[in-house]
Amino acid sequence: MAKIKITQIKSVIDRSERQKRTIKALGLRKINHSVEVEATPSIIGMVRKVNHLVAVEQV
């Protein structure tokens, strides 16, 4: 599978608890923090739920 780089670009303050947990589950901690993960269907689904808070690019 392809790898993707996920970067948090917006804060989770004033977001729903579900969105906060999704960001944490992706391995993100704070703004401008990035992680590289495999592009599995579950990861892609989580990214879609918080796409307004993150930036995604192919690696």
mmCIF file of N, CA and C in Angstrom:
data_model
loop_
_atom_site.group_PDB
_atom_site.id
_atom_site.type_symbol
_atom_site.label_atom_id
_atom_site.label_comp_id
_atom_site.label_asym_id
_atom_site.label_seq_id
_atom_site.Cartn_x
_atom_site.Cartn_y
_atom_site.Cartn_z
ATOM 1 N N MET A 1 0.836 -1.192 0.000
ATOM 2 C CA MET A 1 0.000 0.000 0.000
ATOM 3 C C MET A 1 0.870 1.240 0.000
ATOM 4 N N ALA A 2 0.284 2.317 -0.455
ATOM 5 C CA ALA A 2 1.002 3.583 -0.509
ATOM 6 C C ALA A 2 1.066 4.212 0.872
ATOM 7 N N LYS A 3 2.075 5.033 1.068
ATOM 8 C CA LYS A 3 2.190 5.770 2.323
ATOM 9 C C LYS A 3 1.695 7.189 2.082
ATOM 10 N N ILE A 4 1.080 7.757 3.114
ATOM 11 C CA ILE A 4 0.643 9.148 3.046
ATOM 12 C C ILE A 4 1.199 9.899 4.243
ATOM 13 N N LYS A 5 1.411 11.187 4.048
ATOM 14 C CA LYS A 5 1.884 12.060 5.117
ATOM 15 C C LYS A 5 0.709 12.936 5.537
ATOM 16 N N ILE A 6 0.363 12.868 6.821
ATOM 17 C CA ILE A 6 -0.763 13.630 7.354
ATOM 18 C C ILE A 6 -0.204 14.707 8.277
ATOM 19 N N THR A 7 -0.586 15.956 8.040
ATOM 20 C CA THR A 7 -0.130 17.080 8.848
ATOM 21 C C THR A 7 -1.332 17.796 9.431
ATOM 22 N N GLN A 8 -1.317 18.016 10.741
ATOM 23 C CA GLN A 8 -2.409 18.766 11.372
ATOM 24 C C GLN A 8 -2.178 20.242 11.095
ATOM 25 N N ILE A 9 -3.188 20.917 10.515
ATOM 26 C CA ILE A 9 -3.039 22.322 10.157
ATOM 27 C C ILE A 9 -3.951 23.243 10.955
ATOM 28 N N LYS A 10 -4.913 22.675 11.679
ATOM 29 C CA LYS A 10 -5.807 23.480 12.503
ATOM 30 C C LYS A 10 -5.933 22.867 13.886
ATOM 31 N N SER A 11 -6.327 23.696 14.832
ATOM 32 C CA SER A 11 -6.447 23.269 16.223
ATOM 33 C C SER A 11 -7.699 22.430 16.444
ATOM 34 N N VAL A 12 -7.657 21.593 17.481
ATOM 35 C CA VAL A 12 -8.822 20.791 17.850
ATOM 36 C C VAL A 12 -9.644 21.469 18.949
ATOM 37 N N ILE A 13 -9.239 22.656 19.363
ATOM 38 C CA ILE A 13 -10.016 23.403 20.352
ATOM 39 C C ILE A 13 -11.378 23.738 19.740
ATOM 40 N N ASP A 14 -12.421 23.582 20.522
ATOM 41 C CA ASP A 14 -13.810 23.821 20.097
ATOM 42 C C ASP A 14 -14.275 22.844 19.018
ATOM 43 N N ARG A 15 -13.678 21.672 18.958
ATOM 44 C CA ARG A 15 -14.132 20.615 18.055
ATOM 45 C C ARG A 15 -14.821 19.543 18.883
ATOM 46 N N SER A 16 -15.579 18.697 18.233
ATOM 47 C CA SER A 16 -16.284 17.642 18.962
ATOM 48 C C SER A 16 -15.282 16.634 19.529
ATOM 49 N N GLU A 17 -15.717 15.928 20.559
ATOM 50 C CA GLU A 17 -14.853 14.934 21.190
ATOM 51 C C GLU A 17 -14.465 13.838 20.193
ATOM 52 N N ARG A 18 -15.369 13.518 19.289
ATOM 53 C CA ARG A 18 -15.094 12.494 18.281
ATOM 54 C C ARG A 18 -13.951 12.922 17.363
ATOM 55 N N GLN A 19 -13.935 14.190 16.952
ATOM 56 C CA GLN A 19 -12.863 14.689 16.096
ATOM 57 C C GLN A 19 -11.541 14.725 16.851
ATOM 58 N N LYS A 20 -11.577 15.096 18.127
ATOM 59 C CA LYS A 20 -10.357 15.112 18.940
ATOM 60 C C LYS A 20 -9.772 13.710 19.051
ATOM 61 N N ARG A 21 -10.627 12.723 19.270
ATOM 62 C CA ARG A 21 -10.155 11.338 19.382
ATOM 63 C C ARG A 21 -9.613 10.823 18.057
ATOM 64 N N THR A 22 -10.216 11.232 16.954
ATOM 65 C CA THR A 22 -9.745 10.805 15.638
ATOM 66 C C THR A 22 -8.354 11.362 15.356
ATOM 67 N N ILE A 23 -8.143 12.640 15.672
ATOM 68 C CA ILE A 23 -6.822 13.254 15.489
ATOM 69 C C ILE A 23 -5.787 12.520 16.340
ATOM 70 N N LYS A 24 -6.132 12.206 17.572
ATOM 71 C CA LYS A 24 -5.212 11.493 18.458
ATOM 72 C C LYS A 24 -4.932 10.089 17.931
ATOM 73 N N ALA A 25 -5.956 9.421 17.396
ATOM 74 C CA ALA A 25 -5.792 8.071 16.860
ATOM 75 C C ALA A 25 -4.886 8.057 15.627
ATOM 76 N N LEU A 26 -4.871 9.149 14.890
ATOM 77 C CA LEU A 26 -3.981 9.253 13.729
ATOM 78 C C LEU A 26 -2.527 9.483 14.156
ATOM 79 N N GLY A 27 -2.316 9.804 15.424
ATOM 80 C CA GLY A 27 -0.956 10.014 15.922
ATOM 81 C C GLY A 27 -0.521 11.458 15.924
ATOM 82 N N LEU A 28 -1.474 12.367 15.712
ATOM 83 C CA LEU A 28 -1.145 13.790 15.681
ATOM 84 C C LEU A 28 -1.280 14.391 17.070
ATOM 85 N N ARG A 29 -0.425 15.365 17.386
ATOM 86 C CA ARG A 29 -0.427 15.945 18.725
ATOM 87 C C ARG A 29 -0.731 17.435 18.732
ATOM 88 N N LYS A 30 -0.142 18.158 17.790
ATOM 89 C CA LYS A 30 -0.337 19.603 17.779
ATOM 90 C C LYS A 30 -0.226 20.127 16.350
ATOM 91 N N ILE A 31 -0.478 21.394 16.174
ATOM 92 C CA ILE A 31 -0.453 21.998 14.840
ATOM 93 C C ILE A 31 0.943 21.861 14.240
ATOM 94 N N ASN A 32 0.991 21.554 12.955
ATOM 95 C CA ASN A 32 2.209 21.347 12.161
ATOM 96 C C ASN A 32 2.936 20.046 12.494
ATOM 97 N N HIS A 33 2.337 19.183 13.289
ATOM 98 C CA HIS A 33 2.911 17.863 13.541
ATOM 99 C C HIS A 33 2.510 16.941 12.397
ATOM 100 N N SER A 34 3.447 16.138 11.909
ATOM 101 C CA SER A 34 3.188 15.247 10.777
ATOM 102 C C SER A 34 3.489 13.799 11.136
ATOM 103 N N VAL A 35 2.751 12.905 10.495
ATOM 104 C CA VAL A 35 3.009 11.475 10.623
ATOM 105 C C VAL A 35 2.913 10.847 9.238
ATOM 106 N N GLU A 36 3.686 9.773 9.046
ATOM 107 C CA GLU A 36 3.608 9.006 7.808
ATOM 108 C C GLU A 36 2.990 7.661 8.145
ATOM 109 N N VAL A 37 1.900 7.319 7.455
ATOM 110 C CA VAL A 37 1.182 6.079 7.727
ATOM 111 C C VAL A 37 0.833 5.393 6.410
ATOM 112 N N GLU A 38 0.538 4.102 6.508
ATOM 113 C CA GLU A 38 0.051 3.360 5.345
ATOM 114 C C GLU A 38 -1.365 3.816 5.012
ATOM 115 N N ALA A 39 -1.696 3.877 3.751
ATOM 116 C CA ALA A 39 -3.013 4.348 3.295
ATOM 117 C C ALA A 39 -4.013 3.196 3.298
ATOM 118 N N THR A 40 -4.352 2.713 4.486
ATOM 119 C CA THR A 40 -5.344 1.646 4.604
ATOM 120 C C THR A 40 -6.746 2.252 4.566
ATOM 121 N N PRO A 41 -7.755 1.453 4.286
ATOM 122 C CA PRO A 41 -9.126 1.993 4.251
ATOM 123 C C PRO A 41 -9.551 2.639 5.566
ATOM 124 N N SER A 42 -9.111 2.094 6.696
ATOM 125 C CA SER A 42 -9.493 2.683 7.983
ATOM 126 C C SER A 42 -8.837 4.046 8.191
ATOM 127 N N ILE A 43 -7.580 4.183 7.809
ATOM 128 C CA ILE A 43 -6.881 5.465 7.935
ATOM 129 C C ILE A 43 -7.517 6.496 7.011
ATOM 130 N N ILE A 44 -7.824 6.099 5.783
ATOM 131 C CA ILE A 44 -8.449 7.019 4.826
ATOM 132 C C ILE A 44 -9.799 7.487 5.337
ATOM 133 N N GLY A 45 -10.561 6.599 5.965
ATOM 134 C CA GLY A 45 -11.845 6.974 6.543
ATOM 135 C C GLY A 45 -11.688 7.980 7.665
ATOM 136 N N MET A 46 -10.679 7.792 8.506
ATOM 137 C CA MET A 46 -10.443 8.739 9.595
ATOM 138 C C MET A 46 -10.028 10.098 9.048
ATOM 139 N N VAL A 47 -9.198 10.101 8.014
ATOM 140 C CA VAL A 47 -8.760 11.366 7.414
ATOM 141 C C VAL A 47 -9.952 12.111 6.821
ATOM 142 N N ARG A 48 -10.879 11.398 6.195
ATOM 143 C CA ARG A 48 -12.061 12.046 5.624
ATOM 144 C C ARG A 48 -12.908 12.726 6.688
ATOM 145 N N LYS A 49 -12.976 12.138 7.890
ATOM 146 C CA LYS A 49 -13.779 12.711 8.969
ATOM 147 C C LYS A 49 -13.192 14.007 9.506
ATOM 148 N N VAL A 50 -11.880 14.172 9.395
ATOM 149 C CA VAL A 50 -11.229 15.386 9.913
ATOM 150 C C VAL A 50 -10.451 16.109 8.813
ATOM 151 N N ASN A 51 -10.926 16.008 7.575
ATOM 152 C CA ASN A 51 -10.187 16.603 6.456
ATOM 153 C C ASN A 51 -10.077 18.123 6.541
ATOM 154 N N HIS A 52 -10.937 18.767 7.323
ATOM 155 C CA HIS A 52 -10.864 20.212 7.487
ATOM 156 C C HIS A 52 -9.790 20.609 8.504
ATOM 157 N N LEU A 53 -9.198 19.630 9.199
ATOM 158 C CA LEU A 53 -8.171 19.905 10.201
ATOM 159 C C LEU A 53 -6.781 19.454 9.763
ATOM 160 N N VAL A 54 -6.703 18.672 8.685
ATOM 161 C CA VAL A 54 -5.422 18.102 8.284
ATOM 162 C C VAL A 54 -5.130 18.352 6.805
ATOM 163 N N ALA A 55 -3.852 18.208 6.454
ATOM 164 C CA ALA A 55 -3.423 18.234 5.066
ATOM 165 C C ALA A 55 -2.793 16.872 4.769
ATOM 166 N N VAL A 56 -3.087 16.334 3.587
ATOM 167 C CA VAL A 56 -2.611 14.999 3.227
ATOM 168 C C VAL A 56 -1.823 15.076 1.931
ATOM 169 N N GLU A 57 -0.694 14.355 1.890
ATOM 170 C CA GLU A 57 0.094 14.283 0.656
ATOM 171 C C GLU A 57 0.672 12.879 0.505
ATOM 172 N N GLN A 58 0.861 12.470 -0.735
ATOM 173 C CA GLN A 58 1.438 11.167 -1.040
ATOM 174 C C GLN A 58 2.934 11.197 -0.760
ATOM 175 N N VAL A 59 3.465 10.080 -0.282
ATOM 176 C CA VAL A 59 4.905 9.997 -0.032
ATOM 177 C C VAL A 59 5.526 9.009 -1.003
#
